[in-house]
Every structure is written in C-alpha cells, then in structure tokens.
Short mmCIF file of C-alpha atoms in Angstrom, two decimals:
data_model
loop_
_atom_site.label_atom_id
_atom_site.label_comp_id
_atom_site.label_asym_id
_atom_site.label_seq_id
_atom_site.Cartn_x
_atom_site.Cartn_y
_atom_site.Cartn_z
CA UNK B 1122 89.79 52.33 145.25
CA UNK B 1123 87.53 53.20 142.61
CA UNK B 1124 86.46 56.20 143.57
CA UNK B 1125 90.76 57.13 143.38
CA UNK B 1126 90.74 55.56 139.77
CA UNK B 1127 88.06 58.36 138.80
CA UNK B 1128 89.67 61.17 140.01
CA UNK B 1129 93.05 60.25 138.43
CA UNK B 1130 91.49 59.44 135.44
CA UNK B 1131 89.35 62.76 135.51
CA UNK B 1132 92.81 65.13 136.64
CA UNK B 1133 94.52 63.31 133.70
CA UNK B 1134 91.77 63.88 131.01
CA UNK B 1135 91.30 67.99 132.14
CA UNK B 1136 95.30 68.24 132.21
CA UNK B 1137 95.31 66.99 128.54
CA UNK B 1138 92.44 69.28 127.56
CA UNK B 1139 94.42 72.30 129.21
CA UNK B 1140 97.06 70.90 127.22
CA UNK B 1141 95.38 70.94 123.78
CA UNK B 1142 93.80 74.44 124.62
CA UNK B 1143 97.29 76.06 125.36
CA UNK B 1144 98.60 74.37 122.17
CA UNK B 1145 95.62 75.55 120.09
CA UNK B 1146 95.98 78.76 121.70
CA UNK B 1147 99.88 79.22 120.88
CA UNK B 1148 99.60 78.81 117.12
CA UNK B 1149 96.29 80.99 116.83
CA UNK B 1150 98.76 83.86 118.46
CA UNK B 1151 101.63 82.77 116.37
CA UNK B 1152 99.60 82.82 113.32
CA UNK B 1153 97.66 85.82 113.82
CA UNK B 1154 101.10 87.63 115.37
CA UNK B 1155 102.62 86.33 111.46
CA UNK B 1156 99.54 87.48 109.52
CA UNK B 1157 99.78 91.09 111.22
CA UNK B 1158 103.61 92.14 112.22
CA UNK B 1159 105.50 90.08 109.52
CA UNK B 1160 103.10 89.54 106.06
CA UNK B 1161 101.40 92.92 106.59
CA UNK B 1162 97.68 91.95 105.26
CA UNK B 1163 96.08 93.41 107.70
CA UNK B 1164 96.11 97.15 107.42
CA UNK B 1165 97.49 98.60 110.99
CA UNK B 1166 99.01 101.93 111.52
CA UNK B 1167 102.21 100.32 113.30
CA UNK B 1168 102.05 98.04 109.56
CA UNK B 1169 101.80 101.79 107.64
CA UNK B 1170 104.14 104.11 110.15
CA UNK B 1171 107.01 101.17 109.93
CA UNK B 1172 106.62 101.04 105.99
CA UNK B 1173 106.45 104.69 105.49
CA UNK B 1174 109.50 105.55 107.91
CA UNK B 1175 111.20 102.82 105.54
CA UNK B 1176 110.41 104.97 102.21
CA UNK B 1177 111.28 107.91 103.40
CA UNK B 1178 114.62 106.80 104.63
CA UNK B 1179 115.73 105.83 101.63
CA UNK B 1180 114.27 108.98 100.02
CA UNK B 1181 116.35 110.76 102.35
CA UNK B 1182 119.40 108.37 100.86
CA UNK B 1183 118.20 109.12 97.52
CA UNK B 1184 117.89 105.28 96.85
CA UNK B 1185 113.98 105.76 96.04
CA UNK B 1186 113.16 108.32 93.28
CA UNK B 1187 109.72 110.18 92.33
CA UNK B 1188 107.63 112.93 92.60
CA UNK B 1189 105.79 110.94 95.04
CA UNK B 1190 108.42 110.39 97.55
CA UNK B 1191 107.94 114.40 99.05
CA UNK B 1192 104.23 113.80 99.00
CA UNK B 1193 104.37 110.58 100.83
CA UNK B 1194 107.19 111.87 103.52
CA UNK B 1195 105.61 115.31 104.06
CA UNK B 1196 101.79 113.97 104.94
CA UNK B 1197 103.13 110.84 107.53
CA UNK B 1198 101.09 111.52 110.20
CA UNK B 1199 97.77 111.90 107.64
CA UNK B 1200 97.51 108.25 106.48
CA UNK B 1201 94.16 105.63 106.99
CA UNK B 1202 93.50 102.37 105.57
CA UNK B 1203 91.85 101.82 101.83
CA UNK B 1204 87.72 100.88 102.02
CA UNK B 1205 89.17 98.23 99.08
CA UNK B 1206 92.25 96.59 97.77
CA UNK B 1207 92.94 93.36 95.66
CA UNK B 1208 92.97 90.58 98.06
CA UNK B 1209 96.50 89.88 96.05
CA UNK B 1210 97.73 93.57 96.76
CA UNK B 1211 100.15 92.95 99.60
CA UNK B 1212 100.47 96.65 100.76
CA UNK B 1213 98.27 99.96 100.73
CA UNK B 1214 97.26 102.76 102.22
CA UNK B 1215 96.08 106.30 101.98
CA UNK B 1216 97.56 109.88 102.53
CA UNK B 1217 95.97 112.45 103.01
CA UNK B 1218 91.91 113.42 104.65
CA UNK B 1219 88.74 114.05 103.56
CA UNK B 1220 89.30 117.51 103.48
CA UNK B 1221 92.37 117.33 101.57
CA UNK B 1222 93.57 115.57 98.31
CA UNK B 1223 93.71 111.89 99.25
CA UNK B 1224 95.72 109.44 97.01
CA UNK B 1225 95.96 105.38 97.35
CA UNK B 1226 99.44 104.66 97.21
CA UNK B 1227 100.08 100.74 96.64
CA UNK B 1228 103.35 98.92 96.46
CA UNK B 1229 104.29 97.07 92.93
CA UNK B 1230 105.01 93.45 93.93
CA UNK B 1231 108.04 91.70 93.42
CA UNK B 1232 106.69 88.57 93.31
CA UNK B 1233 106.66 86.61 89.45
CA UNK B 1234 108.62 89.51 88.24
CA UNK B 1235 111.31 88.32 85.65
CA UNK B 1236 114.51 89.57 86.93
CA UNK B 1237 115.78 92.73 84.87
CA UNK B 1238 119.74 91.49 85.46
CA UNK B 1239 121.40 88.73 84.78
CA UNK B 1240 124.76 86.66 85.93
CA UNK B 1241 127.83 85.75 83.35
CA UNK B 1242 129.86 83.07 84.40
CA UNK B 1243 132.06 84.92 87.02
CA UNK B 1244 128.93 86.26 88.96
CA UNK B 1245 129.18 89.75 87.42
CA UNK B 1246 125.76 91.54 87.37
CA UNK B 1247 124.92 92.77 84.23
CA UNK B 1248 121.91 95.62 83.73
CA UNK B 1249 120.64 96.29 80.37
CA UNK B 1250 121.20 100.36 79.09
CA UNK B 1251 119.11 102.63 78.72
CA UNK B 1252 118.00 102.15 75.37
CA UNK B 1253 117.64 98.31 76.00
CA UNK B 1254 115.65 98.79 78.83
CA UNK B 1255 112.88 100.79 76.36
CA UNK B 1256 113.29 98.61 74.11
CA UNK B 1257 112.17 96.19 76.83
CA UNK B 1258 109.50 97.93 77.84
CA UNK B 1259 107.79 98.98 74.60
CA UNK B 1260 107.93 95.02 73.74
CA UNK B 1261 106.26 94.57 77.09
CA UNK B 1262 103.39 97.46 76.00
CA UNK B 1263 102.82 95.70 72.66
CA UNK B 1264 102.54 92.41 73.46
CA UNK B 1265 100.51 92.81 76.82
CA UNK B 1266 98.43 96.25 76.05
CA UNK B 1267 98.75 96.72 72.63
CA UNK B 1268 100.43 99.84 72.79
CA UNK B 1269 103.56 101.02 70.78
CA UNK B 1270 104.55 104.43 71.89
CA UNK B 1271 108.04 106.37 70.12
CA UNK B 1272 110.96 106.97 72.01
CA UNK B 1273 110.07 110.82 73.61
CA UNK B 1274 106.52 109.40 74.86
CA UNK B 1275 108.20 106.69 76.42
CA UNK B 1276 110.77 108.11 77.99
CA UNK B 1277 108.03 110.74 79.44
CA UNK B 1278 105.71 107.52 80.26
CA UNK B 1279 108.88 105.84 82.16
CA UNK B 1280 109.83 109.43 83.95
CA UNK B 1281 113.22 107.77 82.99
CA UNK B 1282 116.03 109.62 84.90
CA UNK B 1283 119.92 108.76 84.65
CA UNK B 1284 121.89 109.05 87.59
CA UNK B 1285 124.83 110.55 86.19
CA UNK B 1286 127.73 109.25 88.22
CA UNK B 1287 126.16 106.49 90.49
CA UNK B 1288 125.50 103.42 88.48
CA UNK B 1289 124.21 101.42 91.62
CA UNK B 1290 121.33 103.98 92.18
CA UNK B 1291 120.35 104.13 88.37
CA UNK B 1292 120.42 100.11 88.33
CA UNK B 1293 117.57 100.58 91.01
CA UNK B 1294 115.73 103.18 89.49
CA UNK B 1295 115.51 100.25 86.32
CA UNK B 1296 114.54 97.80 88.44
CA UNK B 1297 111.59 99.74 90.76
CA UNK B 1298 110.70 101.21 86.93
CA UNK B 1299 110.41 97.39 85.83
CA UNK B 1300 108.00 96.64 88.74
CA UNK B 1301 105.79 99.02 88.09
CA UNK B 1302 105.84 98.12 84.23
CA UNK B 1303 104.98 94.63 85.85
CA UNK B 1304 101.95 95.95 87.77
CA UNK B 1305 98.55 95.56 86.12
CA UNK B 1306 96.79 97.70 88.30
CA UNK B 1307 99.82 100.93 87.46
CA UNK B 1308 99.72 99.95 83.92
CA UNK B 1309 96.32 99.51 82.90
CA UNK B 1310 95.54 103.05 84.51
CA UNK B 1311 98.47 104.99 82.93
CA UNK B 1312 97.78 103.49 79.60
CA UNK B 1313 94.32 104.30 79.70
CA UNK B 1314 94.41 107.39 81.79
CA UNK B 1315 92.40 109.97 79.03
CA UNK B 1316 89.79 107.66 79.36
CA UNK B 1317 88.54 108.43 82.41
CA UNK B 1318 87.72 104.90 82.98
CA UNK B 1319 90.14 103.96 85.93
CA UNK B 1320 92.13 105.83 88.33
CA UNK B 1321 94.30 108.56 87.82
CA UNK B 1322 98.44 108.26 88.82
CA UNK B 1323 99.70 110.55 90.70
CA UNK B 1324 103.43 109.45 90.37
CA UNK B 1325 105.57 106.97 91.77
CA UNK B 1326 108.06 106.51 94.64
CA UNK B 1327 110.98 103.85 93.79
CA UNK B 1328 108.58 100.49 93.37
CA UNK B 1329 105.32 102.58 95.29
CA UNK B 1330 102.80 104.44 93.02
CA UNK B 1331 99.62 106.74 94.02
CA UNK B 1332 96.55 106.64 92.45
CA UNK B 1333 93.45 108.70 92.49
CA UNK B 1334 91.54 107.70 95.78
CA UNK B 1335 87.72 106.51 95.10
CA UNK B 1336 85.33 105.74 97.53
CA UNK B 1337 83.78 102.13 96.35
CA UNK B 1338 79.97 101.81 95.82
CA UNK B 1339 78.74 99.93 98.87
CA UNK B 1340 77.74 96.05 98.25
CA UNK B 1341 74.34 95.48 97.42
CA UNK B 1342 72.27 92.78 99.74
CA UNK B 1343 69.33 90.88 98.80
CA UNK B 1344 66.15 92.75 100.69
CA UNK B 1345 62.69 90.92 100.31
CA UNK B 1346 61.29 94.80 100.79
CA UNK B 1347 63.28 97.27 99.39
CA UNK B 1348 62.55 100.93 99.16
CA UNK B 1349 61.52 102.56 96.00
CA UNK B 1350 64.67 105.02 96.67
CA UNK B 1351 67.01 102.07 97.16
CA UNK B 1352 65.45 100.56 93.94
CA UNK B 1353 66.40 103.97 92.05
CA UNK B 1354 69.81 104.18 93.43
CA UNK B 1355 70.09 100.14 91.86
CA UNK B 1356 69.15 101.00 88.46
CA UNK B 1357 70.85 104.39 88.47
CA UNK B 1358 74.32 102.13 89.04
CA UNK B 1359 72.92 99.45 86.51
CA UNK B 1360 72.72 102.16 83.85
CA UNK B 1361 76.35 103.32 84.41
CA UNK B 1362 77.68 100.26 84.46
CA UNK B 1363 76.20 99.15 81.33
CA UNK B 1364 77.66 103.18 80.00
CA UNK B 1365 80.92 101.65 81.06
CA UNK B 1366 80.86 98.71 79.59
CA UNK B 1367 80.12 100.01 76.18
CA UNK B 1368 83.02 102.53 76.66
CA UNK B 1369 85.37 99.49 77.29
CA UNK B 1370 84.02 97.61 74.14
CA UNK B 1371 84.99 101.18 72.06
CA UNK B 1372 88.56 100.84 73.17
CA UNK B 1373 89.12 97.38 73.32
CA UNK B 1374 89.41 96.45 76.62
CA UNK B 1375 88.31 93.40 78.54
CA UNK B 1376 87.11 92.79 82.03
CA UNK B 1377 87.93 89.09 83.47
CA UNK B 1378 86.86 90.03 86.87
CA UNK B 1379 84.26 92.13 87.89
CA UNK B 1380 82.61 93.41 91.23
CA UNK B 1381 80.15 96.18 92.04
CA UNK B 1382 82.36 97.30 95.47
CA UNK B 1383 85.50 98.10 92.69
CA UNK B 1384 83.34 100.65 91.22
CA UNK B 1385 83.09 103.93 92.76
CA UNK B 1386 82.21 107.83 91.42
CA UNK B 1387 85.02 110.54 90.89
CA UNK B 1388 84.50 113.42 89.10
CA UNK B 1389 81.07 113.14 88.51
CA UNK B 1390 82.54 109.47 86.08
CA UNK B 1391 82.25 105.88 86.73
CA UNK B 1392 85.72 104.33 87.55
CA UNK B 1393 86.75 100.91 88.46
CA UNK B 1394 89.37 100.05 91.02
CA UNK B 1395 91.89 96.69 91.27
CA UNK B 1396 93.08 96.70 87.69
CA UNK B 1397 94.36 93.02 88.17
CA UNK B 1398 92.38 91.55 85.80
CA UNK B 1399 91.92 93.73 83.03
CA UNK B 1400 93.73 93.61 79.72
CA UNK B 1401 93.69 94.98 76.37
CA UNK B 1402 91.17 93.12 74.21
CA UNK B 1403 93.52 91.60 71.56
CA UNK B 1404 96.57 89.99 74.30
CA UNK B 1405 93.35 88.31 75.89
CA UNK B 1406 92.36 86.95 72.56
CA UNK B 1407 95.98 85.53 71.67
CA UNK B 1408 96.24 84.51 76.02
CA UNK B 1409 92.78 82.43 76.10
CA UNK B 1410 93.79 80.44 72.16
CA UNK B 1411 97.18 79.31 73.48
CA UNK B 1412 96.67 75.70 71.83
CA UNK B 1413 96.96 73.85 74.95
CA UNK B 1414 95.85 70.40 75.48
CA UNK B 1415 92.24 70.72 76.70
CA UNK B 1416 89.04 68.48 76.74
CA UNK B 1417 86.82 70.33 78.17
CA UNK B 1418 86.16 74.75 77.82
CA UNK B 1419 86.48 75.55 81.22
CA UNK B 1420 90.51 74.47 80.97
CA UNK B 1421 90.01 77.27 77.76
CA UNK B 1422 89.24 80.31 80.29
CA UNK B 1423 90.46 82.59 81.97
CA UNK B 1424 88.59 83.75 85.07
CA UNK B 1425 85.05 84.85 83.68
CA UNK B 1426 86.49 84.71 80.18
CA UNK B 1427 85.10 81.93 78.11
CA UNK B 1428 86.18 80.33 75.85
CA UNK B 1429 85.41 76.82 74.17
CA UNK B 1430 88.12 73.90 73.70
CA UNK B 1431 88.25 72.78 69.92
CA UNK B 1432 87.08 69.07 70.88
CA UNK B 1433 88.72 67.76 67.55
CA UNK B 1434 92.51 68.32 68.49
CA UNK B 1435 91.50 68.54 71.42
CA UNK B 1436 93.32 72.21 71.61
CA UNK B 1437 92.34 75.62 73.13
CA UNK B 1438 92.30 77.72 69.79
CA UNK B 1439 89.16 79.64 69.96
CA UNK B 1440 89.49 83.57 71.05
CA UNK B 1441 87.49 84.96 74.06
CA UNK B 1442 83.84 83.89 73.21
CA UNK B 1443 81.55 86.33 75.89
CA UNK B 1444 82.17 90.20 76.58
CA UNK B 1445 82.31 92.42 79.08
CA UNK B 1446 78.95 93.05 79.28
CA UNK B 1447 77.55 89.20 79.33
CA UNK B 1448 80.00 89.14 82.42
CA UNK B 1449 78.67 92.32 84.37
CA UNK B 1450 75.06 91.12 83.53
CA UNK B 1451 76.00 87.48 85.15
CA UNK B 1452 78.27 88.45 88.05
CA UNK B 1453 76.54 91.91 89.34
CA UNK B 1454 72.87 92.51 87.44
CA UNK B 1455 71.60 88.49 87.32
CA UNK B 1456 73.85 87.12 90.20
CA UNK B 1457 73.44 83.27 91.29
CA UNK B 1458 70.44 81.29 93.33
CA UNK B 1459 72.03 81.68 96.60
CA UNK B 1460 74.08 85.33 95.36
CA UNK B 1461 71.30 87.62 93.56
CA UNK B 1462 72.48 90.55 91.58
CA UNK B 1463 71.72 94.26 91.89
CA UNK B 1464 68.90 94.14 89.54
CA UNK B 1465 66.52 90.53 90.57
CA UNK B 1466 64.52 91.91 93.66
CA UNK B 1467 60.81 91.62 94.38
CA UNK B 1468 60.64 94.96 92.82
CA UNK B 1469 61.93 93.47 88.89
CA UNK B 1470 59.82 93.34 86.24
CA UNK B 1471 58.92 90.01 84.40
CA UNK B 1472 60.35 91.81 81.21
CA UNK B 1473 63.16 92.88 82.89
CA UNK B 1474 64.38 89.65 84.32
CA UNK B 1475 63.72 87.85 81.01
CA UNK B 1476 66.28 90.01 79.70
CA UNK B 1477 69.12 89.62 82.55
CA UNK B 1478 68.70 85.79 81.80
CA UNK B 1479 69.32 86.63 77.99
CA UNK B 1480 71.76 88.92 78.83
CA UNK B 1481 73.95 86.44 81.39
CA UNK B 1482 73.16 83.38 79.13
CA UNK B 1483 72.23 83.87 75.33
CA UNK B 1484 70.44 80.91 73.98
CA UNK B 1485 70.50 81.30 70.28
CA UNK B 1486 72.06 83.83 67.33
CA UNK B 1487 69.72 86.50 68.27
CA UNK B 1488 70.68 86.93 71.48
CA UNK B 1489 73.94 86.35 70.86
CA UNK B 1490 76.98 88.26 69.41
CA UNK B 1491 78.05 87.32 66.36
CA UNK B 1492 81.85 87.47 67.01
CA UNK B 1493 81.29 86.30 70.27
CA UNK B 1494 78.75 83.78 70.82
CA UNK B 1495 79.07 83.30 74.41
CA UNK B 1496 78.36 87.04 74.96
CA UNK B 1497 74.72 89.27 74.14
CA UNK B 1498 74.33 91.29 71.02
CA UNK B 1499 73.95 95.02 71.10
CA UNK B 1500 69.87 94.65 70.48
CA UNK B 1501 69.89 92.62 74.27
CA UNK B 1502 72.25 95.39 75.27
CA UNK B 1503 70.04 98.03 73.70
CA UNK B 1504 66.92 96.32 74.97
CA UNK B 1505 67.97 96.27 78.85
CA UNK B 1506 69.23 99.60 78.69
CA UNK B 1507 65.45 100.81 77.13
CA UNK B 1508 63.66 98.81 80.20
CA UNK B 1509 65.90 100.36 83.15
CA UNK B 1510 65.30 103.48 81.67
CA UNK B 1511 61.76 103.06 81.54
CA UNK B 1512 61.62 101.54 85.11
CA UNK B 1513 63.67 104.74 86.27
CA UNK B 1514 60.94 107.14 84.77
CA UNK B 1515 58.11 105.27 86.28
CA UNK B 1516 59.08 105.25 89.99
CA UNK B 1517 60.34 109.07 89.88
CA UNK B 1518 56.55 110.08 88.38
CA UNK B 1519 55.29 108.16 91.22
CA UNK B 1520 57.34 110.20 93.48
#
C-alpha cells in the first residue's frame, strides 16, 4: 500500500515538473520568436532582406524619396550586420563589402516624435507648407543645436523636394524629413559634418539615412601582464581621444555618454559613432538648469553631465558643471574598482595615475575649471597629455 502511495506520488511530482518545463519552455520560444521576427533587435538577414524588400517597394511606388533609395535597392544582396549600434537604435545594417564603399544605413525612429499634422474639429488632416515646415525646422536647429541657417542652406540641408501634383506623397516626404530632423544621431553628424568629428551622411531614403561606416576600436580588458605593444596601442588611443576632446570643447559641443567601442579611425581621423547623446554645448546648459524641484545634484544631471541642485530653493539652476574631458578621463582612461580604464594597468606610472584621479575627480580650484568646477582645467589636461607623451617615447626607445 505504501509502496503504491510512492509511486503515485513520484508519477504526479515528475508530471508537474514536465509540466513547468514545457511551460517555461513555451514562453522562452515565444519570447525569443518576439524579440527576433516581430521587434527586430537582433540583427538577422531574414530581419534585413524583409526590411529592405519593404524600402524598395515603396521606392519603386515612389512613396520613399532620396538619393539613397537606388543605393540601398541596387546592393540587396551585399548587406551584413553593424560591429555597433545604440542599444536604443531599433534597426541597422550595412551595404556594401570590404572591398567596396560600405555605408551604415539606420532607420529614424518614430517613437517620441511630435506629430507634424494635426486634426480640426471635423477630422481633416492638416500639414503645415512649405515655408512653415522651415520655419519649423530652423526653430528646431536653434533651440536644440544652436544653429540658424538662411533659407537656400536650409532648403539644401532638408534636400526639400515638392511633389508637384501629389499632395499625399509630399505630406510624407515632410513627415520622413521631420524624423530625421528628430534623430540625434542624423543631426548631430550633418550639422557638424566639416568637422570631421562624426560620421559622414551619405543621404537619406524616406525616414532611412546612411552614414559613413567605421569599424569601432575593440574594448579594452583589464590584463595583469600586458605587452609593451598593447600598452602603446593604449596610449596612442588615449592621446586621440584627449585630441578629440579638445576639438569638441573648440566648437562647443558636449558628450553625455561616452565609450571607447563608439570610437573608431576613418580617414586617417578619430570619429565617434551613436550620436544619441551629444548636443551642442549651450541647449545642454539651458536642458541641465531647468529649475526643477530637486534636493539632491544627481536629480540636476543628465547622464554623465553634472550638475549641482541650488540647495536654497531647492531648484536645478546651475549649468553643466564637468566637461567632456573630466567624463572621458572617468568613464574610459580612470574607469571604476571593479571596471578599470584604458590607461590604470600594472604598466601606469605613479605620476600618471595621480593625474587620471585629478583628471576624473578635481579636488580643489587648481585642478579644477573655473567655469566648470566639476570638470579639470587645461594645466591637468595639459599635464596628462605631457606624461602619455613621455610614456610613448620611452617604450618605443626601448624597442
């Protein structure tokens, strides 16, 4: 009788852990099926060929628009997946080879766009002209980029074209236009393009734009022995990067994100990749002082923009306190305990260290900026430039 008990009990308790293991198993699949076929974030050439044979179909119905759209269409069988995209970028991928011209085309989200149209009371659509629609735009390049360009450069910097006789297809043309406008990463770079700090653009297809491909600089990992050649290549990137930091102080640009795997080499120049996070120096200023309630000046920032919360009204009215270069020093050169940067290996000076910690953490008005306290001064700047460069020099005379 017992012995009966037992083996019921025991068939009932490995039919519920079937159970449970077929249930766990059918919403990994469902999930993973969702994550792949339907919210394309994982880049697959059925994701690409299905979204490309999309563009070009409505190429073909001339409902997309571009010098892009030929490029894209012609090279379809020539496509492979970006090394690295914005973890917020929904959709990209690459045309072309590596013994070709490659470009990254990426897809302008939709998502916390404010809609171009609007309703009147009888549900009639209404689209604003063509001169509106600049006018739009160039209040949209002040506020956000401090940029004011006259009517011919804008048009140019729109590519706007009127669809003479088809108001339905020149409606869309405004609206893929206003995405793009909307996209960080397509403005930033097209703003800034004679710099030669970002990539290039190539052009645009309907809400899709290409951009110069890069290969990223790999990730650096924290080696208790590392070669004298990999501690070169780690202060030759260190140098740049401090080169392009300088170059983004000159024209007023801020980084609130930063990672060594968005920068690569083109063109014998530093670039940096997934513009999401980087803004014209002013907006920032007037974004981080918003005056809203605060108590304490992390609720002040703005990714790794700091600023401090006025603690007497109790209000966030104090502009961007560090720099660009107090946040590459922290996030790539200094790093964290359990996250070392590029530049603290067994291999780093005393010296050398003493001034990432200055760099990544000023402690008094020395060290400091003056208009930004939060953020080194040009002699700390000056300083850790001097002792890569001296590092550099001694490990190529001892090869």
């Amino acid at each position: 009788m017992f012995l009966q008990k037992f083996t019921l009990s025991a068939r009932k308790c490995i039919a519920r852990k079937r159970y449970i293991a077929f249930l766990v198993l059918l919403i990994t699949s469902t999930v993973f099926y969702c994550i792949i076929f339907h919210l394309e974030v994982i880049c697959l050439k059925v994701n690409i060929d299905k979204r490309i044979s999309a563009i070009c179909e409505k190429f073909s119905r001339n409902e997309f628009s571009g010098n892009l759209c030929s490029e894209i269409c012609s090279q379809r069988s020539i496509f492979h997946c970006p090394e690295n995209t914005a973890r917020s970028r929904k959709f990209a991928f690459v045309i072309g080879s590596e013994n070709n011209h490659r470009i990254t085309v990426k897809e302008a989200p939709n998502d916390n766009v404010d809609p171009l149209k609007w309703l009147d009371r009888d549900g009639q659509e209404h689209f604003p002209s063509e001169v509106e629609f600049i006018r739009i735009v160039n209040r949209t390049l002040y506020f956000k980029y401090n940029v004011l360009l006259p009517l011919p450069d804008l048009r140019e910097f729109l590519n706007l074209r009127i669809h003479f006789g088809d108001t339905d297809l020149f409606h869309r043309f405004l609206e893929d236009t206003w995405r793009l406008v909307n996209d960080n990463d397509y403005m930033v770079a097209k703003i800034w393009d004679n710099r030669e700090l970002f990539p290039k653009i190539y052009g645009s297809c309907g809400p899709y734009f290409g951009e110069e491909y890069i290969t990223p600089f790999d990730g650096a990992t924290h080696l208790e022995i590392l070669s004298v050649t990999d501690w070169k290549h780690r202060i030759q990137k260190a140098v740049l990067i401090l080169d392009f930091v300088e170059e983004l102080d000159n024209n007023l640009i801020t980084m609130c994100d930063i990672k060594l795997t968005n920068f690569g080499i083109s063109d014998n120049r530093l670039k940096y990749m997934n513009l999401e996070h980087v803004y014209a120096t002013p907006f920032m200023d007037r974004y981080i002082s918003d005056a809203k309630t605060c108590w304490k000046d992390v609720q002040c920032s703005f990714k790794a923009c700091k600023s401090k919360c006025s603690k007497n009204i109790e209000k966030c009215t104090n502009r961007q306190m560090n720099n660009n270069l107090q946040i590459a020093c922290d996030k790539i050169f200094r790093g964290s305990t359990y996250s070392p940067g590029i530049l603290v290996t067994s291999r780093s000076t005393k010296s050398l260290l003493e001034l990432l910690d200055q760099c990544a953490d000023p402690q008094n008005n020395i060290e400091a900026d003056l208009y930004r306290p939060l953020g080194p001064s040009k002699e700390i700047r000056n300083a850790l430039y001097m002792e890569l460069t001296n590092i550099y020099d001694s490990l190529t005379f001892i090869n």
